[in-house]
Amino acid sequence: MIFENERQENRRAAFLYLVVAHVGAIAILLSFGVLAGFATKSESFLGYTFDAMRTAQLPIEWATAAFFLSFFGFAAKAGVIPLHVWLPEAHPVAPSNVSALMSGVMLKTAIYGIVRVTFDLIHVFPVWWGAIVLSFGLISAVMGVLYALMQHDLKRLLAYHSVENIGIILIGIGLAMIFKAFNLPLLAALGLIAGLYHTMNHAMFKGLLFMGAGAVLHATGERNMEEMGGLIHRMPWTAALFLIGCVSISALPPFNGFVSEWLTFQAFLLSPALPSPLIRLLIPLGAALLALTGALAAACFVKAFGVTFLGHWRGHHNPKVHEVDWSMRIGMLLAALTCFGLGILPSVFIDWMDIIAEQLIGTTIASSAGRYGWMWLTPVSYERASYSGFIVFVGIILVLGIAYALLHVRPGTIRRVPIWDCGFEKINQRMQYNATSFAMPIRRIFGYLFSIRERVELAPQAGHKAFPKKIQYHLSIRDRVWGWLYKPVVEASFWMSRKVGKLQQGRIQAYLIYSFITIIILLVFLR
Amino acid sequence: MNLNPYIIELLQVLTLLGLAPAFVGWVRMVKCWAQGRTSAGLFQPYRDLAKLFSKEVLLAENASWIFRFTPYLVFSTAVLAGGIIPILSLDLPLASTADVIVIVALFAIARFFTALAGMDIGTAFGGMGSSREMMIASLAEPAMLMAIFTVSLANRSTSLSEIIQVIYSGQSVLRPSLAFAFLAFILIALAETGRVPVDNPATHLELTMIHEAMILEYSGRHLALIEWAGMMKLFLFVILGIAAFAPWGIAAKGSLLGIPEALVYMVLKLGAVGIGIVLIETGLAKMRLFRLTEFLGAAFLLATLGMLSFFILD
C-alpha cells in the first residue's frame, strides 16, 4: 500500500494504518499477557497456549482488564468507531483487489479475535460487557452509514460501509454476550450466528463491491463519483454485478444481507426473555437503530449505484470507457453468486456454521432453524417467525415472468424518444443530481453529527447583481472524531516528545550519565 | 392433497389485483364529494389503467434495462406481498414464507428500484424524487419496524397469520402499547404510501412531487404497472393495519365458508378507512419537505412509547 503509485497520500494513509494496527497489537498482546499470567503454566511459555488460557481462573477485575484490552485492540483492527479513522484513508489508496481482501478477510480476523477471546478464552463474563459491545456496534453501524452517505469517493464510501457492517456484526455478538451472561444459550446462539452470518455476508458483498469499484476505477481512471454517470451502457457486466452487491448490502431480500439482518432482528425481538428490566427497555431501541442503519444503507447505495452507473456522464472530459476483461468479471461473478446462494439457502449455511455455536455456547440453532427443510429458516420456532428466501425469490420471478408474458402477447411497440422531463427542454448533464445533492436532505437532517463547512462564492456581473457570472460551492465534511479524540492525542504526544526531546542534547557526557543512572537503578531494584 | 389453501391464495391475489383500483377510486370519489366537486366515479382508475395498457411505450433514448425492469419488479413484489398478508383468510400456504419484517423489506426493494429508475434518465426531477423518497424512507422505516415490533412482541410472533391467530384465540388483551403503535402506524402508512401531508399523489407541480418525480418518464404499460402497484401498495398498507390491529372478520384456518363473510368485512373496513384518508387529506395541507422530520419523528416517538409501555405495563 505504501508504494502503490508512490504518492504522498498513500504514505500518510499507510502510516496511520500502521500506527493504529500497532497500538491495537500492543493492547491485544497485553491482554494475552494478563490471561496467560493467570494460566496454570504461567511460569513457562506454555501459559500462552489457548488451552492454558482457557483454564485460567481470573478474578473479575483482571478478566475485565483482559477483555477491554483485547476488545480495544481488535476494535482498532476492525475499524470500530471511534477507532475507524484509518479505514477510509487506507482503502481509497490501496489497490482495489487489496481493498477487497482487507475488507473481506482482515477485518474479519479481528471479529474472530473478539469472539475467540470472549466466548472461548474468558467464557464467563458479566452482562455489561455485552452491553458495551452492543453499544459500540450500534454507534459504528449508524455513524458508519451516515459518514458513508456523505462521501463522493466510491472507495471511501465503501470503506465507511465496512465500519457500518462491522457495527452490525458487533450488534449480533453483543446480543449473544448479553444472552449468554443471562444463561439463555439458545438465544445466545441465535445472536452469535446472526453476527457470524453477517461476517460471511460482508466478506462476500464487500469483496464484490470493492472489485466493482476497482473495475470502474480501471475503466474510467476516476474514484470521484461526481465525475461519473451512465456507465451501465458501457460496462453492462460490471453494472449488473455491482447492483447485486448494492442490493445485498442494503439488506433487501432475497439476497444475503437481508438474512443476517433478519436474524439480528429476531434476536432483538427475543429480548423480553431477559430478566433485567433496564436492559429489556434499552434493547428495542437498538433494533430501531439497526432499522435506521438498513434504511440509510439502502439510500446510500441508491446514491452510489445511481450516480456511478445511471444517468449521463457527469465529468467535464469524456474518457473512452470500456468493459473490463473476463478475469475481472469472473471474480465479481463468483462473489455475486455466493451472495445469491447465501441469500436463498440460509439454512444450509447455518447448518455448517452451527458447530461454532455448539463449541462456544453449547447449543445449536440448526435443530430449530432448519427443521422444516432446506427452504425454510425458522430460528427458535415455526410459530415465532419463518422466512424462505428461496420461495420469495421464486415468487418474485414467477409473478414478474407472468406479467411480462401477458403484456407481450400482443407485440407492443416501444418507441425511443428524447427525454421528456416535464416538457423542460434545455437539459444538460450538469443538471443531474449528483452524489452531493442526493445526500443533501440527509446531510441537513443529521448535519449536527458532522463538522460541515459550506461556502458559496458568487462572482458578480457588473450591472446585473441578480445574475452572477459564476457560482462556486465549497463543501467540506469531516469526521468529528478527529477533532474530539485524535487531535488531543496527537497534540499530547507531540508535547510529550518535545519534553522528552530535551534529554537529548548531543553531549556524550550526558548520555553516559543516563546509562550510569539506569544501571544503578537496575542494580538497586532488581538484584 | 387439500387444495383449498391454494384456491384461497389465488382468490386473495385476485381480490388484491381487482379491488385495489376500486379502493383508490373510492378514496378519490369521497374526496370529490368532500370538496364539493363532481367525481369521475368509482371505476375511473380501471379506465385509467386500461388506457395506459393499450398505449404505446415512449422510452427515453438513454433508458437502461433498469428502467424497463423496475415496473415489473415493483408490480411483482406488490403481488407477492398480497399473497402473504392475510386479506381474506389465514389459510395461506405463502404466509410462512415471510413475516412482517420481510413484507417491509419487499416494499423496500420496490422502492430501491423505483429510486434507481428515477435516476436512470438523468433528469433533475428524477434525481430529486429519488433523493427525497430515500430520505423519507430512511426515517419512516425505523418507526415502521418499531410499531410492528410492538405488535409482534405483544403477540409473540412476527408472522402476521400467527399474530391474528393469537388475537383470535383471545390471548391478546387490549393494551395501551398497541394504541401507541396504531397511531404511529397511521402516520407511517401516510408517509409510505405517499399521501398528504407527506406527498401529494395528485400533484404534478414540479417542486412538490416526490413519488411522481421518480416515475415522470414512464409511459404506456410501464406506467400502468407502476400505477397499479401503487394502488396495491395503498390497499396493502390498509390491510396490513387491519391485520395487525383489527383483524376481526378474516376467515380462520380451514373455513372456506368464512370467505364471503370476510369479503364483506373487508369492504366495510376499507370503506371506513377510505373516508378516514379523505378526512386527513382534506383537513391537512402538504408539509414542507424539512418539516417531515418532525412528522416522522413524532411517528417514531409514538412507536417507541408503545414499545416502552409494553415493557413497563405488561
CSV table of N, CA and C in Angstrom, one decimal, chain B residues 128 132 198-200 203-211 213 286:
chain,number,residue,atom,x,y,z
B,128,MET,N,-34.2,14.2,-7.9
B,128,MET,CA,-34.8,14.9,-6.8
B,128,MET,C,-35.8,14.0,-6.1
B,132,ARG,N,-35.4,12.4,-2.3
B,132,ARG,CA,-36.4,12.7,-1.3
B,132,ARG,C,-37.0,11.4,-0.8
B,198,VAL,N,-47.5,14.1,3.5
B,198,VAL,CA,-46.1,13.8,3.2
B,198,VAL,C,-45.9,14.1,1.7
B,199,ASP,N,-46.7,13.5,0.9
B,199,ASP,CA,-46.6,13.7,-0.6
B,199,ASP,C,-48.0,13.8,-1.1
B,200,ASN,N,-48.1,14.4,-2.3
B,200,ASN,CA,-49.5,14.5,-2.8
B,200,ASN,C,-49.6,13.7,-4.1
B,203,THR,N,-50.4,15.6,-7.4
B,203,THR,CA,-49.7,16.7,-7.9
B,203,THR,C,-48.8,16.4,-9.0
B,204,HIS,N,-48.6,17.3,-9.9
B,204,HIS,CA,-47.5,17.3,-10.9
B,204,HIS,C,-46.8,18.6,-10.9
B,205,LEU,N,-47.0,19.3,-9.8
B,205,LEU,CA,-46.2,20.6,-9.7
B,205,LEU,C,-44.8,20.2,-9.4
B,206,GLU,N,-43.9,20.7,-10.2
B,206,GLU,CA,-42.5,20.2,-10.2
B,206,GLU,C,-41.9,20.0,-8.8
B,207,LEU,N,-41.9,21.1,-8.1
B,207,LEU,CA,-41.0,21.1,-6.9
B,207,LEU,C,-41.7,20.4,-5.7
B,208,THR,N,-42.9,20.0,-5.8
B,208,THR,CA,-43.5,19.4,-4.6
B,208,THR,C,-43.6,17.9,-4.8
B,209,MET,N,-43.4,17.4,-6.0
B,209,MET,CA,-43.6,15.9,-6.2
B,209,MET,C,-42.4,15.1,-5.5
B,210,ILE,N,-42.8,14.0,-5.1
B,210,ILE,CA,-41.7,13.1,-4.6
B,210,ILE,C,-41.8,11.8,-5.4
B,211,HIS,N,-42.9,11.0,-5.1
B,211,HIS,CA,-43.0,9.8,-5.9
B,211,HIS,C,-43.3,10.0,-7.4
B,213,ALA,N,-42.2,12.4,-9.1
B,213,ALA,CA,-41.0,12.9,-9.8
B,213,ALA,C,-40.1,11.7,-10.3
B,286,LYS,N,-50.2,19.8,2.5
B,286,LYS,CA,-48.9,19.1,2.4
B,286,LYS,C,-47.9,19.9,3.2
